[in-house]
Tab-separated table of C-alpha atoms in Angstrom:
chain	number	residue	atom	x	y	z
A	18	MET	CA	29.890	48.369	56.534
A	19	LEU	CA	33.661	48.812	56.429
A	20	PRO	CA	33.569	52.364	54.994
A	21	HIS	CA	31.092	53.311	57.718
A	22	ILE	CA	33.416	51.982	60.422
A	23	ALA	CA	36.354	53.822	58.853
A	24	SER	CA	34.373	57.051	58.835
A	25	LEU	CA	33.746	56.624	62.556
A	26	LEU	CA	37.357	55.841	63.374
A	27	ASP	CA	38.835	58.787	61.516
A	28	PRO	CA	37.188	61.480	63.705
A	29	ILE	CA	38.162	59.543	66.826
A	30	GLN	CA	41.749	59.290	65.674
A	31	LEU	CA	41.729	62.967	64.739
A	32	LEU	CA	40.353	63.913	68.144
A	33	GLY	CA	42.946	61.770	69.879
A	34	GLY	CA	45.707	63.357	67.831
A	35	LEU	CA	44.528	66.867	68.660
A	36	LEU	CA	44.159	66.138	72.368
A	37	SER	CA	47.700	64.778	72.449
A	38	LEU	CA	48.966	68.314	71.773
A	39	PRO	CA	49.508	70.448	74.906
A	40	LEU	CA	48.703	73.606	72.916
A	41	VAL	CA	45.204	72.290	72.170
A	42	SER	CA	44.713	71.487	75.855
A	43	LEU	CA	45.868	74.999	76.758
A	44	ILE	CA	43.386	76.607	74.344
A	45	LEU	CA	40.489	74.538	75.700
A	46	ALA	CA	41.548	75.304	79.268
A	47	ALA	CA	41.720	79.051	78.537
A	48	ILE	CA	38.131	78.985	77.256
A	49	ILE	CA	36.963	77.159	80.382
A	50	ALA	CA	38.929	79.471	82.702
A	51	VAL	CA	37.422	82.588	81.089
A	52	GLY	CA	33.955	81.120	81.573
A	53	VAL	CA	34.661	80.459	85.244
A	54	ALA	CA	36.151	83.931	85.816
A	55	VAL	CA	33.184	85.796	84.295
A	56	SER	CA	30.530	83.533	85.814
A	57	PRO	CA	28.009	85.083	88.268
A	58	ARG	CA	29.607	83.166	91.115
A	59	GLY	CA	33.043	84.597	90.323
A	60	ALA	CA	31.646	88.128	90.085
A	61	ALA	CA	29.768	87.717	93.378
A	62	ARG	CA	32.959	86.483	95.031
A	63	ARG	CA	34.864	89.583	93.949
A	64	ARG	CA	32.054	91.891	95.122
A	65	GLY	CA	32.016	90.098	98.488
A	66	ARG	CA	35.461	91.328	99.499
A	67	VAL	CA	35.758	92.771	103.013
A	68	ARG	CA	35.561	96.577	103.138
A	69	LEU	CA	38.182	98.380	105.203
A	70	THR	CA	39.169	101.897	106.175
A	71	PRO	CA	41.805	103.480	103.891
A	72	SER	CA	44.660	102.940	106.359
A	73	ALA	CA	43.734	99.325	107.056
A	74	SER	CA	43.230	98.632	103.351
A	75	THR	CA	46.672	100.060	102.583
A	76	ALA	CA	48.308	97.893	105.256
A	77	VAL	CA	46.586	94.715	104.049
A	78	SER	CA	47.364	95.471	100.418
A	79	ALA	CA	51.036	96.177	101.164
A	80	ARG	CA	51.405	92.810	102.852
A	81	TYR	CA	49.487	90.548	100.471
A	82	THR	CA	49.679	92.150	97.010
A	83	PRO	CA	53.286	90.996	96.362
A	84	GLU	CA	52.345	87.470	97.402
A	85	HIS	CA	49.344	87.383	95.058
A	86	ARG	CA	51.536	88.638	92.228
A	87	ALA	CA	54.198	86.016	92.979
A	88	LEU	CA	51.600	83.250	92.787
A	89	GLY	CA	50.187	84.596	89.543
A	90	ILE	CA	53.625	84.910	87.970
A	91	ALA	CA	54.553	81.400	89.142
A	92	ALA	CA	51.438	79.954	87.492
A	93	ILE	CA	52.180	81.750	84.217
A	94	VAL	CA	55.820	80.622	84.311
A	95	VAL	CA	54.757	76.983	84.785
A	96	ILE	CA	52.570	77.231	81.667
A	97	VAL	CA	55.189	79.041	79.566
A	98	ILE	CA	58.055	76.714	80.486
A	99	PHE	CA	55.916	73.607	80.003
A	100	ILE	CA	54.739	74.684	76.537
A	101	ALA	CA	58.191	75.917	75.519
A	102	GLU	CA	59.828	72.670	76.601
A	103	ASN	CA	57.285	70.622	74.630
A	104	LEU	CA	57.721	72.725	71.509
A	105	ILE	CA	61.518	72.828	71.632
A	106	THR	CA	62.084	69.217	72.644
A	107	GLY	CA	59.315	67.680	70.570
A	108	TYR	CA	59.390	69.759	67.399
A	109	VAL	CA	62.730	71.557	67.199
A	110	LEU	CA	64.909	68.699	68.463
A	111	GLY	CA	62.492	65.978	67.353
A	112	MET	CA	63.122	63.774	70.380
A	113	PHE	CA	60.803	61.821	72.608
A	114	GLY	CA	62.437	59.638	75.225
A	115	VAL	CA	66.098	60.300	74.523
A	116	SER	CA	68.049	63.383	73.535
A	117	LEU	CA	70.284	63.809	70.534
A	118	ASN	CA	73.321	62.855	72.630
A	119	GLY	CA	71.759	59.699	74.059
A	120	VAL	CA	70.841	61.279	77.398
A	121	VAL	CA	67.470	60.270	78.848
A	122	GLY	CA	65.059	63.212	78.634
A	123	TRP	CA	63.761	62.927	82.196
A	124	TRP	CA	63.202	66.686	82.420
A	125	ARG	CA	60.140	66.383	80.184
A	126	TYR	CA	58.204	65.021	83.157
A	127	ALA	CA	60.003	66.667	86.071
A	128	THR	CA	59.924	70.220	84.668
A	129	PRO	CA	56.391	71.277	85.755
A	130	VAL	CA	56.894	69.887	89.260
A	131	PHE	CA	60.306	71.521	89.589
A	132	THR	CA	59.032	74.874	88.294
A	133	ALA	CA	56.104	74.839	90.730
A	134	SER	CA	58.503	73.978	93.570
A	135	VAL	CA	60.646	77.005	92.764
A	136	GLY	CA	57.567	79.237	92.581
A	137	VAL	CA	56.249	78.094	95.971
A	138	ALA	CA	59.746	78.387	97.474
A	139	ILE	CA	59.957	82.017	96.317
A	140	LEU	CA	56.528	82.691	97.842
A	141	LEU	CA	57.679	81.076	101.104
A	142	ALA	CA	60.733	83.348	101.184
A	143	MET	CA	58.514	86.400	100.606
A	144	ILE	CA	56.174	85.406	103.450
A	145	VAL	CA	59.067	84.803	105.872
A	146	MET	CA	61.055	87.922	104.950
A	147	HIS	CA	58.403	90.540	104.172
A	148	GLY	CA	54.967	89.144	104.994
A	149	SER	CA	55.458	88.277	108.664
A	150	THR	CA	55.956	91.713	110.219
A	151	PRO	CA	54.968	92.216	113.891
A	152	PRO	CA	51.342	93.298	114.461
A	153	GLU	CA	50.589	97.005	114.719
A	154	ARG	CA	48.226	96.177	117.584
A	155	PRO	CA	48.091	92.833	119.431
A	156	VAL	CA	45.537	90.339	118.130
A	157	VAL	CA	44.504	87.293	120.155
A	158	THR	CA	43.424	84.380	117.958
A	159	ALA	CA	43.307	80.600	118.136
A	160	ARG	CA	46.334	78.498	117.262
A	161	ARG	CA	46.708	77.971	113.516
A	162	THR	CA	48.273	75.119	111.531
A	163	TRP	CA	49.248	74.688	107.888
A	164	LEU	CA	45.718	73.433	107.142
A	165	THR	CA	43.860	76.290	108.870
A	166	PHE	CA	43.207	78.333	105.712
A	167	SER	CA	43.246	75.460	103.238
A	168	SER	CA	40.060	74.356	101.553
A	169	ARG	CA	39.195	70.757	102.327
A	170	VAL	CA	38.348	70.092	98.690
A	171	GLY	CA	41.540	71.770	97.503
A	172	SER	CA	43.695	69.914	100.016
A	173	VAL	CA	42.194	66.536	99.133
A	174	GLY	CA	42.448	67.243	95.409
A	175	THR	CA	46.087	68.297	95.675
A	176	ALA	CA	46.946	65.274	97.814
A	177	LEU	CA	45.251	62.932	95.320
A	178	ALA	CA	47.098	64.499	92.362
A	179	LEU	CA	50.469	64.176	94.091
A	180	LEU	CA	49.665	60.651	95.264
A	181	ALA	CA	48.574	59.600	91.770
A	182	LEU	CA	51.805	60.949	90.282
A	183	ALA	CA	53.973	59.225	92.892
A	184	THR	CA	52.068	55.931	92.632
A	185	THR	CA	52.143	55.879	88.826
A	186	THR	CA	55.856	56.672	88.843
A	187	LEU	CA	56.653	53.941	91.364
A	188	LEU	CA	54.593	51.275	89.558
A	189	ALA	CA	56.061	52.213	86.192
A	190	GLY	CA	59.560	52.082	87.649
A	191	LEU	CA	58.933	48.594	89.021
A	192	ALA	CA	57.662	47.481	85.601
A	193	SER	CA	60.656	48.903	83.738
A	194	SER	CA	63.837	47.133	82.713
A	195	ASN	CA	67.301	47.943	81.395
A	196	LEU	CA	69.935	46.486	79.112
A	197	ASN	CA	73.500	45.647	80.130
A	198	GLY	CA	73.422	47.841	83.203
A	199	GLY	CA	72.041	50.868	81.351
A	200	PRO	CA	69.233	53.149	82.469
A	201	TYR	CA	65.782	51.735	83.204
A	202	VAL	CA	64.012	53.043	80.112
A	203	TYR	CA	62.465	49.897	78.616
A	204	LEU	CA	59.283	47.890	79.003
A	205	GLU	CA	59.986	44.217	78.436
A	206	ILE	CA	57.114	42.450	76.641
A	207	ASP	CA	57.534	38.725	76.086
A	208	VAL	CA	56.362	37.014	72.904
A	209	PRO	CA	54.007	34.185	73.973
A	210	ASN	CA	55.054	30.594	73.225
A	211	GLU	CA	58.213	31.702	71.420
A	212	THR	CA	61.912	31.643	72.259
A	213	ILE	CA	62.752	34.923	70.558
A	214	ASP	CA	63.876	37.928	72.558
A	215	PRO	CA	61.141	40.078	74.104
A	216	ILE	CA	60.136	43.445	72.675
A	217	ARG	CA	61.610	46.404	74.535
A	218	PRO	CA	59.853	49.692	73.725
A	219	TRP	CA	60.920	52.894	75.472
A	220	PHE	CA	59.066	53.281	78.756
A	221	TYR	CA	58.532	55.633	81.706
A	222	GLY	CA	61.023	53.772	83.901
A	223	TRP	CA	63.221	54.674	86.826
A	224	ALA	CA	65.436	56.894	84.685
A	225	TYR	CA	62.435	59.217	84.303
A	226	GLY	CA	60.705	58.444	87.571
A	227	ILE	CA	63.468	59.100	90.098
A	228	PRO	CA	63.880	62.805	89.131
A	229	VAL	CA	60.085	63.163	89.203
A	230	LEU	CA	59.896	61.617	92.674
A	231	ILE	CA	62.674	63.897	93.950
A	232	CYS	CA	60.934	66.989	92.579
A	233	THR	CA	57.594	65.795	93.982
A	234	ALA	CA	59.093	65.375	97.451
A	235	ALA	CA	60.578	68.876	97.207
A	236	LEU	CA	57.210	70.277	96.101
A	237	VAL	CA	55.396	68.668	99.037
A	238	ALA	CA	57.987	70.055	101.472
A	239	VAL	CA	57.811	73.653	100.239
A	240	VAL	CA	54.000	73.543	99.969
A	241	VAL	CA	53.615	72.448	103.593
A	242	ALA	CA	56.176	75.044	104.721
A	243	ALA	CA	54.477	77.841	102.738
A	244	LEU	CA	51.030	76.937	104.052
A	245	HIS	CA	52.364	76.897	107.612
A	246	ALA	CA	54.116	80.257	107.232
A	247	ASN	CA	51.008	81.751	105.628
A	248	ALA	CA	48.774	80.587	108.494
A	249	ALA	CA	51.022	81.078	111.518
A	250	ARG	CA	52.088	84.731	111.003
A	251	ALA	CA	50.471	87.385	113.154
A	252	PHE	CA	47.577	89.536	111.974
A	253	LEU	CA	48.195	93.263	111.525
A	254	ARG	CA	45.296	94.755	113.492
A	255	PRO	CA	42.092	93.508	115.146
A	256	GLU	CA	39.955	95.166	112.428
A	257	THR	CA	41.894	93.504	109.601
A	258	VAL	CA	41.531	89.925	110.854
A	259	VAL	CA	38.534	89.076	108.654
A	260	ALA	CA	40.130	90.611	105.552
A	261	GLU	CA	43.455	88.900	106.223
A	262	GLN	CA	41.755	85.572	106.719
A	263	ARG	CA	40.212	86.007	103.285
A	264	GLU	CA	43.589	86.847	101.753
A	265	ARG	CA	45.264	83.875	103.418
A	266	ARG	CA	42.558	81.520	102.182
A	267	ASP	CA	43.147	82.822	98.663
A	268	ILE	CA	46.898	82.332	98.998
A	269	ALA	CA	46.438	78.812	100.357
A	270	SER	CA	44.085	78.078	97.462
A	271	GLY	CA	46.637	79.391	94.980
A	272	ILE	CA	49.389	77.225	96.473
A	273	ALA	CA	47.161	74.148	96.271
A	274	ARG	CA	46.212	74.880	92.654
A	275	LEU	CA	49.839	75.406	91.687
A	276	ALA	CA	50.939	72.125	93.268
A	277	ALA	CA	48.003	70.111	91.935
A	278	SER	CA	48.353	71.439	88.396
A	279	ALA	CA	52.084	70.679	88.296
A	280	ALA	CA	51.415	67.116	89.431
A	281	LEU	CA	48.645	66.720	86.835
A	282	LEU	CA	50.853	67.974	84.002
A	283	ALA	CA	53.597	65.517	84.923
A	284	LEU	CA	51.058	62.721	85.363
A	285	ALA	CA	49.468	63.402	81.966
A	286	GLY	CA	52.840	63.164	80.249
A	287	ALA	CA	53.692	59.967	82.102
A	288	LEU	CA	50.361	58.345	81.199
A	289	ARG	CA	50.850	59.208	77.521
A	290	PHE	CA	54.320	57.677	77.592
A	291	ILE	CA	53.059	54.530	79.331
A	292	ALA	CA	50.128	54.202	76.925
A	293	GLU	CA	52.372	54.462	73.880
A	294	ALA	CA	54.776	51.824	75.193
A	295	GLY	CA	51.971	49.482	76.294
A	296	SER	CA	50.075	49.696	73.006
A	297	VAL	CA	52.506	47.407	71.148
A	298	ALA	CA	50.338	44.637	69.674
A	299	GLY	CA	52.459	42.854	67.083
A	300	LEU	CA	55.942	41.890	65.988
A	301	THR	CA	57.109	41.137	62.450
A	302	ILE	CA	60.504	39.560	61.803
A	303	GLN	CA	61.946	39.602	58.299
A	304	GLY	CA	63.915	36.516	57.298
A	305	ASP	CA	65.386	34.889	54.209
A	306	SER	CA	62.260	32.811	53.718
A	307	GLY	CA	59.853	35.699	54.296
A	308	SER	CA	58.392	37.443	57.310
A	309	ASP	CA	56.945	35.975	60.501
A	310	SER	CA	54.293	37.833	62.494
A	311	TYR	CA	53.663	37.392	66.209
A	312	ASP	CA	50.923	38.699	68.470
A	313	VAL	CA	52.288	40.343	71.590
A	314	PHE	CA	50.587	42.227	74.368
A	315	TRP	CA	51.376	43.762	77.722
A	316	ARG	CA	49.089	42.476	80.463
A	317	TYR	CA	48.388	46.041	81.596
A	318	GLY	CA	48.007	47.334	78.053
A	319	GLU	CA	44.271	48.042	78.313
A	320	LEU	CA	44.761	49.944	81.558
A	321	ALA	CA	47.595	51.897	79.964
A	322	ALA	CA	45.356	52.769	77.005
A	323	ILE	CA	42.721	54.160	79.367
A	324	GLY	CA	45.410	56.272	80.999
A	325	GLY	CA	46.383	57.626	77.605
A	326	TRP	CA	42.819	58.793	76.981
A	327	VAL	CA	42.553	60.285	80.478
A	328	ALA	CA	45.801	62.243	80.043
A	329	PRO	CA	44.287	65.123	77.982
A	330	ALA	CA	41.572	65.645	80.618
A	331	LEU	CA	44.231	65.862	83.328
A	332	GLU	CA	46.232	68.306	81.234
A	333	ILE	CA	43.206	70.528	80.573
A	334	THR	CA	42.328	70.490	84.284
A	335	ALA	CA	45.883	71.509	85.146
A	336	PHE	CA	45.836	74.434	82.718
A	337	VAL	CA	42.448	75.582	84.056
A	338	LEU	CA	43.788	75.575	87.621
A	339	LEU	CA	46.884	77.479	86.559
A	340	SER	CA	44.785	80.046	84.676
A	341	LEU	CA	42.599	80.634	87.735
A	342	VAL	CA	45.572	81.474	89.965
A	343	PRO	CA	46.326	84.899	88.401
A	344	ALA	CA	42.642	85.442	87.524
A	345	GLN	CA	41.159	84.958	90.994
A	346	LEU	CA	43.948	85.832	93.407
A	347	ALA	CA	43.932	89.585	92.821
A	348	PRO	CA	43.826	91.378	96.200
A	349	GLY	CA	40.593	93.185	96.775
A	350	SER	CA	40.203	94.597	100.279
A	351	GLY	CA	38.911	97.933	99.126
A	352	PRO	CA	38.245	101.037	101.184
A	353	ALA	CA	35.044	101.156	103.169
A	354	ALA	CA	32.131	103.460	102.528
A	355	PRO	CA	31.947	106.666	104.661
A	356	ALA	CA	29.368	105.156	107.032
A	357	GLU	CA	31.511	102.034	107.482
A	358	GLN	CA	34.594	104.191	108.092
A	359	ALA	CA	32.828	106.100	110.864
A	360	ALA	CA	31.621	102.893	112.508
A	361	GLU	CA	35.076	101.332	112.416
A	362	SER	CA	36.647	104.535	113.771
A	363	ARG	CA	34.265	104.500	116.757
A	364	ALA	CA	35.004	100.828	117.353
A	365	ALA	CA	38.760	101.476	117.329
A	366	GLN	CA	38.550	104.324	119.875
């Protein structure tokens, strides 16, 4: 019976160990993203691009191609910096919660959110400076807001990811403690029915959470500003309105994916940290007369353990979203067929 149980636990432990590695999550996400990109639905979406005359296609491409590229580069940079930080900090420096000089490594959780904020801020600057030129011919359209071109599913998903990160960070900060006025980096777990000092494992406390909350607030601000600038700018020509609406929906989708994925990466790291701290189950004290063992537990330990198992799924989802940004945001308002060109020319006269 016992060997059978051990044989079942080993694969589970192996799977958990593999899924705790961001590189494994990235590989799995890349496989999923390739499947989505080459799926019939993805191919049909690319074929369904609006067809324009050569001049209109050139104007639309000149406005939106740099923005698509900026989003794609931002998504790739988020992945590269996140993986590089994990490899350097975790394997080269061999640190987890504290650096070699005793400085709290808060950047491990704030980095993806900060990087995404910079990427969206650069896109916002591009839209304001180069993507908001006056229309070539006046276009009368309804008033647009920052949610006009945003997918409802994407907006809700992004809001939930950001809310989950902020809520987890706030609750973990409230549960954290410090020593002698130091940083809030401990979880205090009392030993039941004993007078000995509580256990204080390293924890995702305020020292980690405050930088994450600041970066999250900055990300929300630049996302809303970028979505507003993307929606409110004037259209180029009456015949390009449909094509530009398609491009703006793609840009809004890319912004939402970038923000949601950054929040999910930070949340996955936080949940792993919380799960590790909350999994303490015993204490052994060595004395002159032998060793004494005590059973200890955190009242939210089971919930923290669930979060630790959910973390890889969040990480994989984040990498899939990031991979889809450069894969599906390529501009595609191609030139129209000769018959379509003639029809559009007559309509413009």
